[in-house]
Coordinates of N, CA and C in Angstrom, one line a residue:
X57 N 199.2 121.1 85.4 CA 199.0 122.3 84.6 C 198.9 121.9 83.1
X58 N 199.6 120.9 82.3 CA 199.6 120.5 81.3 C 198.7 119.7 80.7
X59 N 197.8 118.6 81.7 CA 196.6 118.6 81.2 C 195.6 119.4 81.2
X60 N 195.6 120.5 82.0 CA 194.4 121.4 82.1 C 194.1 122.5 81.4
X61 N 195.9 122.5 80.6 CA 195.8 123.2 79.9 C 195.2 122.6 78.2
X62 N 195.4 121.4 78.2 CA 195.1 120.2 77.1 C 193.3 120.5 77.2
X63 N 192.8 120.4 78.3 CA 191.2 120.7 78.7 C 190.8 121.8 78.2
X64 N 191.2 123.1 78.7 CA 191.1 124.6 77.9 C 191.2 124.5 76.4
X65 N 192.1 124.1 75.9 CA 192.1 124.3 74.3 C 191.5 123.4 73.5
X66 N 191.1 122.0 74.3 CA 190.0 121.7 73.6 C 188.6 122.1 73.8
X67 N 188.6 122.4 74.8 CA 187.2 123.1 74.9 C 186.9 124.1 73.9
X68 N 187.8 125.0 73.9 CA 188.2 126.7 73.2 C 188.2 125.9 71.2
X69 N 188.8 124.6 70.7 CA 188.2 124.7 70.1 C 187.2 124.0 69.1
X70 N 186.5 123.5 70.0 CA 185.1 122.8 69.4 C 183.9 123.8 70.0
X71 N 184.1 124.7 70.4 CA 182.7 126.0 71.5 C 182.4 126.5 70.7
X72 N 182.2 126.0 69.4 CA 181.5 126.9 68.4 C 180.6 125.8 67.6
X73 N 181.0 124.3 67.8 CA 180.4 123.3 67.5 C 178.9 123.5 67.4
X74 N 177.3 123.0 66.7 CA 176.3 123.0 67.2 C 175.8 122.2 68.5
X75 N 176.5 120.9 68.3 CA 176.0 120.2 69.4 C 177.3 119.9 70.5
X76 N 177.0 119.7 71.5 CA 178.1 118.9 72.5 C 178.3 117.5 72.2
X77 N 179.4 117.1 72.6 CA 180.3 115.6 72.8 C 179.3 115.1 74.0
X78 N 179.4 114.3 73.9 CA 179.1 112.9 74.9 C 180.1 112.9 75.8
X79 N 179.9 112.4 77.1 CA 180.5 111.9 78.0 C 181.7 111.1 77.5
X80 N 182.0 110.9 76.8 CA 182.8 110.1 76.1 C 184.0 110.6 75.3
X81 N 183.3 111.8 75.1 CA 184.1 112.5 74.2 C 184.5 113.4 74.8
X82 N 184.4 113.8 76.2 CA 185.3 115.2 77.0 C 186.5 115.0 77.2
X83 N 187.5 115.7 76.7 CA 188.7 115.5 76.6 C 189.5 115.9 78.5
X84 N 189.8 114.5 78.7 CA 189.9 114.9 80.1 C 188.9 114.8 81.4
X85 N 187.6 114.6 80.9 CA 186.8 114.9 81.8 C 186.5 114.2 83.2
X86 N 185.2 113.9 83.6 CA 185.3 112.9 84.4 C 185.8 111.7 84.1
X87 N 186.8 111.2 84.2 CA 187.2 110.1 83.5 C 187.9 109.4 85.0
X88 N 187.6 108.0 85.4 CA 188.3 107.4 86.4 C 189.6 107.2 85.8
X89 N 190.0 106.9 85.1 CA 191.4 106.5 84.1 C 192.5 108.4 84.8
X90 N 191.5 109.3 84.7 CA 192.1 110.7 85.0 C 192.1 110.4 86.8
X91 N 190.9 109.6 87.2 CA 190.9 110.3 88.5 C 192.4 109.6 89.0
X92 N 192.4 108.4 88.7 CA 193.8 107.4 89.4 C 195.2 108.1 88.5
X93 N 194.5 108.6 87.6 CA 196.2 109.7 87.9 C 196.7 110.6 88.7
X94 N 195.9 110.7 88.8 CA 196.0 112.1 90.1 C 196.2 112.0 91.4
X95 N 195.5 110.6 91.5 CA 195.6 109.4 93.0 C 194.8 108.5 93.1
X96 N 196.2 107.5 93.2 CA 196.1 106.3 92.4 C 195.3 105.4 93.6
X97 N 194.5 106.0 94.3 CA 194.0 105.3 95.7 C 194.4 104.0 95.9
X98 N 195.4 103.8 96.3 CA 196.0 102.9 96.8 C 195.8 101.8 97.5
X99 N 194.6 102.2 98.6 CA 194.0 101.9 99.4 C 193.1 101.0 99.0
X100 N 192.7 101.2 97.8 CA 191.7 100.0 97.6 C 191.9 99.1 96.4
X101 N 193.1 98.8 96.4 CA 192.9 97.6 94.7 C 193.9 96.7 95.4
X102 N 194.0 95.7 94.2 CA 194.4 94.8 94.3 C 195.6 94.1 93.7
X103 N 196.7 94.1 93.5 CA 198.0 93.1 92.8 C 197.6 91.9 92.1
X104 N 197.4 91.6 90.7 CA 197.3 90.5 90.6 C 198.1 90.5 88.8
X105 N 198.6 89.0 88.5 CA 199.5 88.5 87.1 C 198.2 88.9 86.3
X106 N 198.1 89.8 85.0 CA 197.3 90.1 83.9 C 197.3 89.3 83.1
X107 N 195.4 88.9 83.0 CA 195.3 88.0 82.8 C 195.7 87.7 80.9
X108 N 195.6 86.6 80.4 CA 195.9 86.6 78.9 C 194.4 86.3 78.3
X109 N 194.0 86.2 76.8 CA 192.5 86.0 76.4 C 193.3 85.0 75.9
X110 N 192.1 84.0 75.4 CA 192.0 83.2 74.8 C 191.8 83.4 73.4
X111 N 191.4 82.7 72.1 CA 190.7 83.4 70.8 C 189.4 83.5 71.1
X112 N 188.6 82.0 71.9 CA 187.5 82.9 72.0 C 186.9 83.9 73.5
X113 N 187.9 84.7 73.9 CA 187.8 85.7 74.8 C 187.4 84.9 75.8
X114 N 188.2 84.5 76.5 CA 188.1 83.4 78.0 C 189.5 84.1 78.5
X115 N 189.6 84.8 79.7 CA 190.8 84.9 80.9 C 191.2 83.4 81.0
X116 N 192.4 83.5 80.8 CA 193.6 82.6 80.6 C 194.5 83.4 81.9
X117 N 195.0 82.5 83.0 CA 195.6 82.9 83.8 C 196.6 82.0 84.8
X118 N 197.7 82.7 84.0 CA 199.0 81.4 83.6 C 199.7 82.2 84.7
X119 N 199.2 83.2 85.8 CA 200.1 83.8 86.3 C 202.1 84.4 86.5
X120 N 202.0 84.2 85.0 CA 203.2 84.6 84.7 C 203.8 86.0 84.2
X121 N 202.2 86.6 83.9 CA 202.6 88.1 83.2 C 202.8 89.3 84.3
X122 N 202.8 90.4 84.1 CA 203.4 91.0 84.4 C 202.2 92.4 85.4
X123 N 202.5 92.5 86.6 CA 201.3 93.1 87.5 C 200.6 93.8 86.9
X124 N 199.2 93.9 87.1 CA 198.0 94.9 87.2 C 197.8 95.5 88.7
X125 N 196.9 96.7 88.8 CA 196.2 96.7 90.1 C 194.8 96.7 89.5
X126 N 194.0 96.0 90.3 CA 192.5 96.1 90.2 C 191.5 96.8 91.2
X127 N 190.8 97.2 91.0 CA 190.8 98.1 91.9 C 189.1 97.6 92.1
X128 N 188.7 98.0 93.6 CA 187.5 97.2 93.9 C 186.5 98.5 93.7
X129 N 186.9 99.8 94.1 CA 186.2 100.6 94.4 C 187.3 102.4 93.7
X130 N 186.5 103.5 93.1 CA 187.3 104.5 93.0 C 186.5 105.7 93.4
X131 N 187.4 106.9 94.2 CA 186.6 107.5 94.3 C 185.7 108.6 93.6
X132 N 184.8 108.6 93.4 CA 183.9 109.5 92.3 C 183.6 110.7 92.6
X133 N 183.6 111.0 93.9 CA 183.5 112.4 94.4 C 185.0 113.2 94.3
X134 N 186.2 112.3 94.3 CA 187.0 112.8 94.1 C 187.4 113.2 92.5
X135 N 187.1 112.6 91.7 CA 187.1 112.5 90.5 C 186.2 114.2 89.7
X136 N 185.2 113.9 90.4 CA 183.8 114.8 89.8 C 184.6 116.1 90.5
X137 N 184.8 116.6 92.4 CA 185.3 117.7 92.4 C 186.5 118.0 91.6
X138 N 187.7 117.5 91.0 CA 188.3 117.5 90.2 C 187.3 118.6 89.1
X139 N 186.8 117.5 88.4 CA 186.6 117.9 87.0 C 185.7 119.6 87.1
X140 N 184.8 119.9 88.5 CA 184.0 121.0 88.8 C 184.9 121.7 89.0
X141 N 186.1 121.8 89.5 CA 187.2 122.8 89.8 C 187.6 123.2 88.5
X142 N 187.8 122.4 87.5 CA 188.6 122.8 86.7 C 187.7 123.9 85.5
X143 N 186.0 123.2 85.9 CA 185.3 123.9 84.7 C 185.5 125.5 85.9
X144 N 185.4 124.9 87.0 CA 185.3 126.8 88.1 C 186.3 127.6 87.2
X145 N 187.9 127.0 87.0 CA 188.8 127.8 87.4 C 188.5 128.7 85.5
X146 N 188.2 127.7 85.0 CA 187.8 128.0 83.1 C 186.5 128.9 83.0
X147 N 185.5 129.0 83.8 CA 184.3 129.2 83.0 C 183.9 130.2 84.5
X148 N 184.2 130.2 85.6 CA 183.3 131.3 86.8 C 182.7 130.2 87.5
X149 N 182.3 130.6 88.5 CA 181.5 130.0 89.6 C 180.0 130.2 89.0

């Protein structure tokens, strides 16, 4: 309820803006980062020690840090009806 309600009031207020945000800029929106909070599909990633950089940006992997999950695959249909529910329950069918 607390983020959706975070979605409504940003929406409510930039709707006077001329132009729209970018896919980038929807607060909340389709975002995979949103969908794995909601469900964290489990089912498909992977456990592994995070890897470290190097200076010149090379994976360094001393397997000593501390877990990630990586995930091979997310679901996008679950993500997208998400985000259509939420414009339904804000804006009408």
């Amino acid at each position: 309820k607390y983020l959706f309600r975070q979605l409504v009031d940003y929406n409510n207020a930039v709707a006077n803006r001329n132009h729209w945000s970018t896919g980038e800029g929807w607060c909340l929106g389709d975002s995979p980062s949103i969908g794995l909070l909601l469900n964290d599909h489990g089912y498909c990633c992977e456990t592994h020690p995070a890897p470290l950089f190097s200076e010149d940006m090379y994976y360094i992997h001393d397997q000593k840090n501390r877990p990630i999950r990586i995930y091979q695959e997310i679901d996008a249909r679950f993500v997208l009806e998400d985000f259509y529910a939420k414009l339904a329950l804000n804006y009408g069918k």
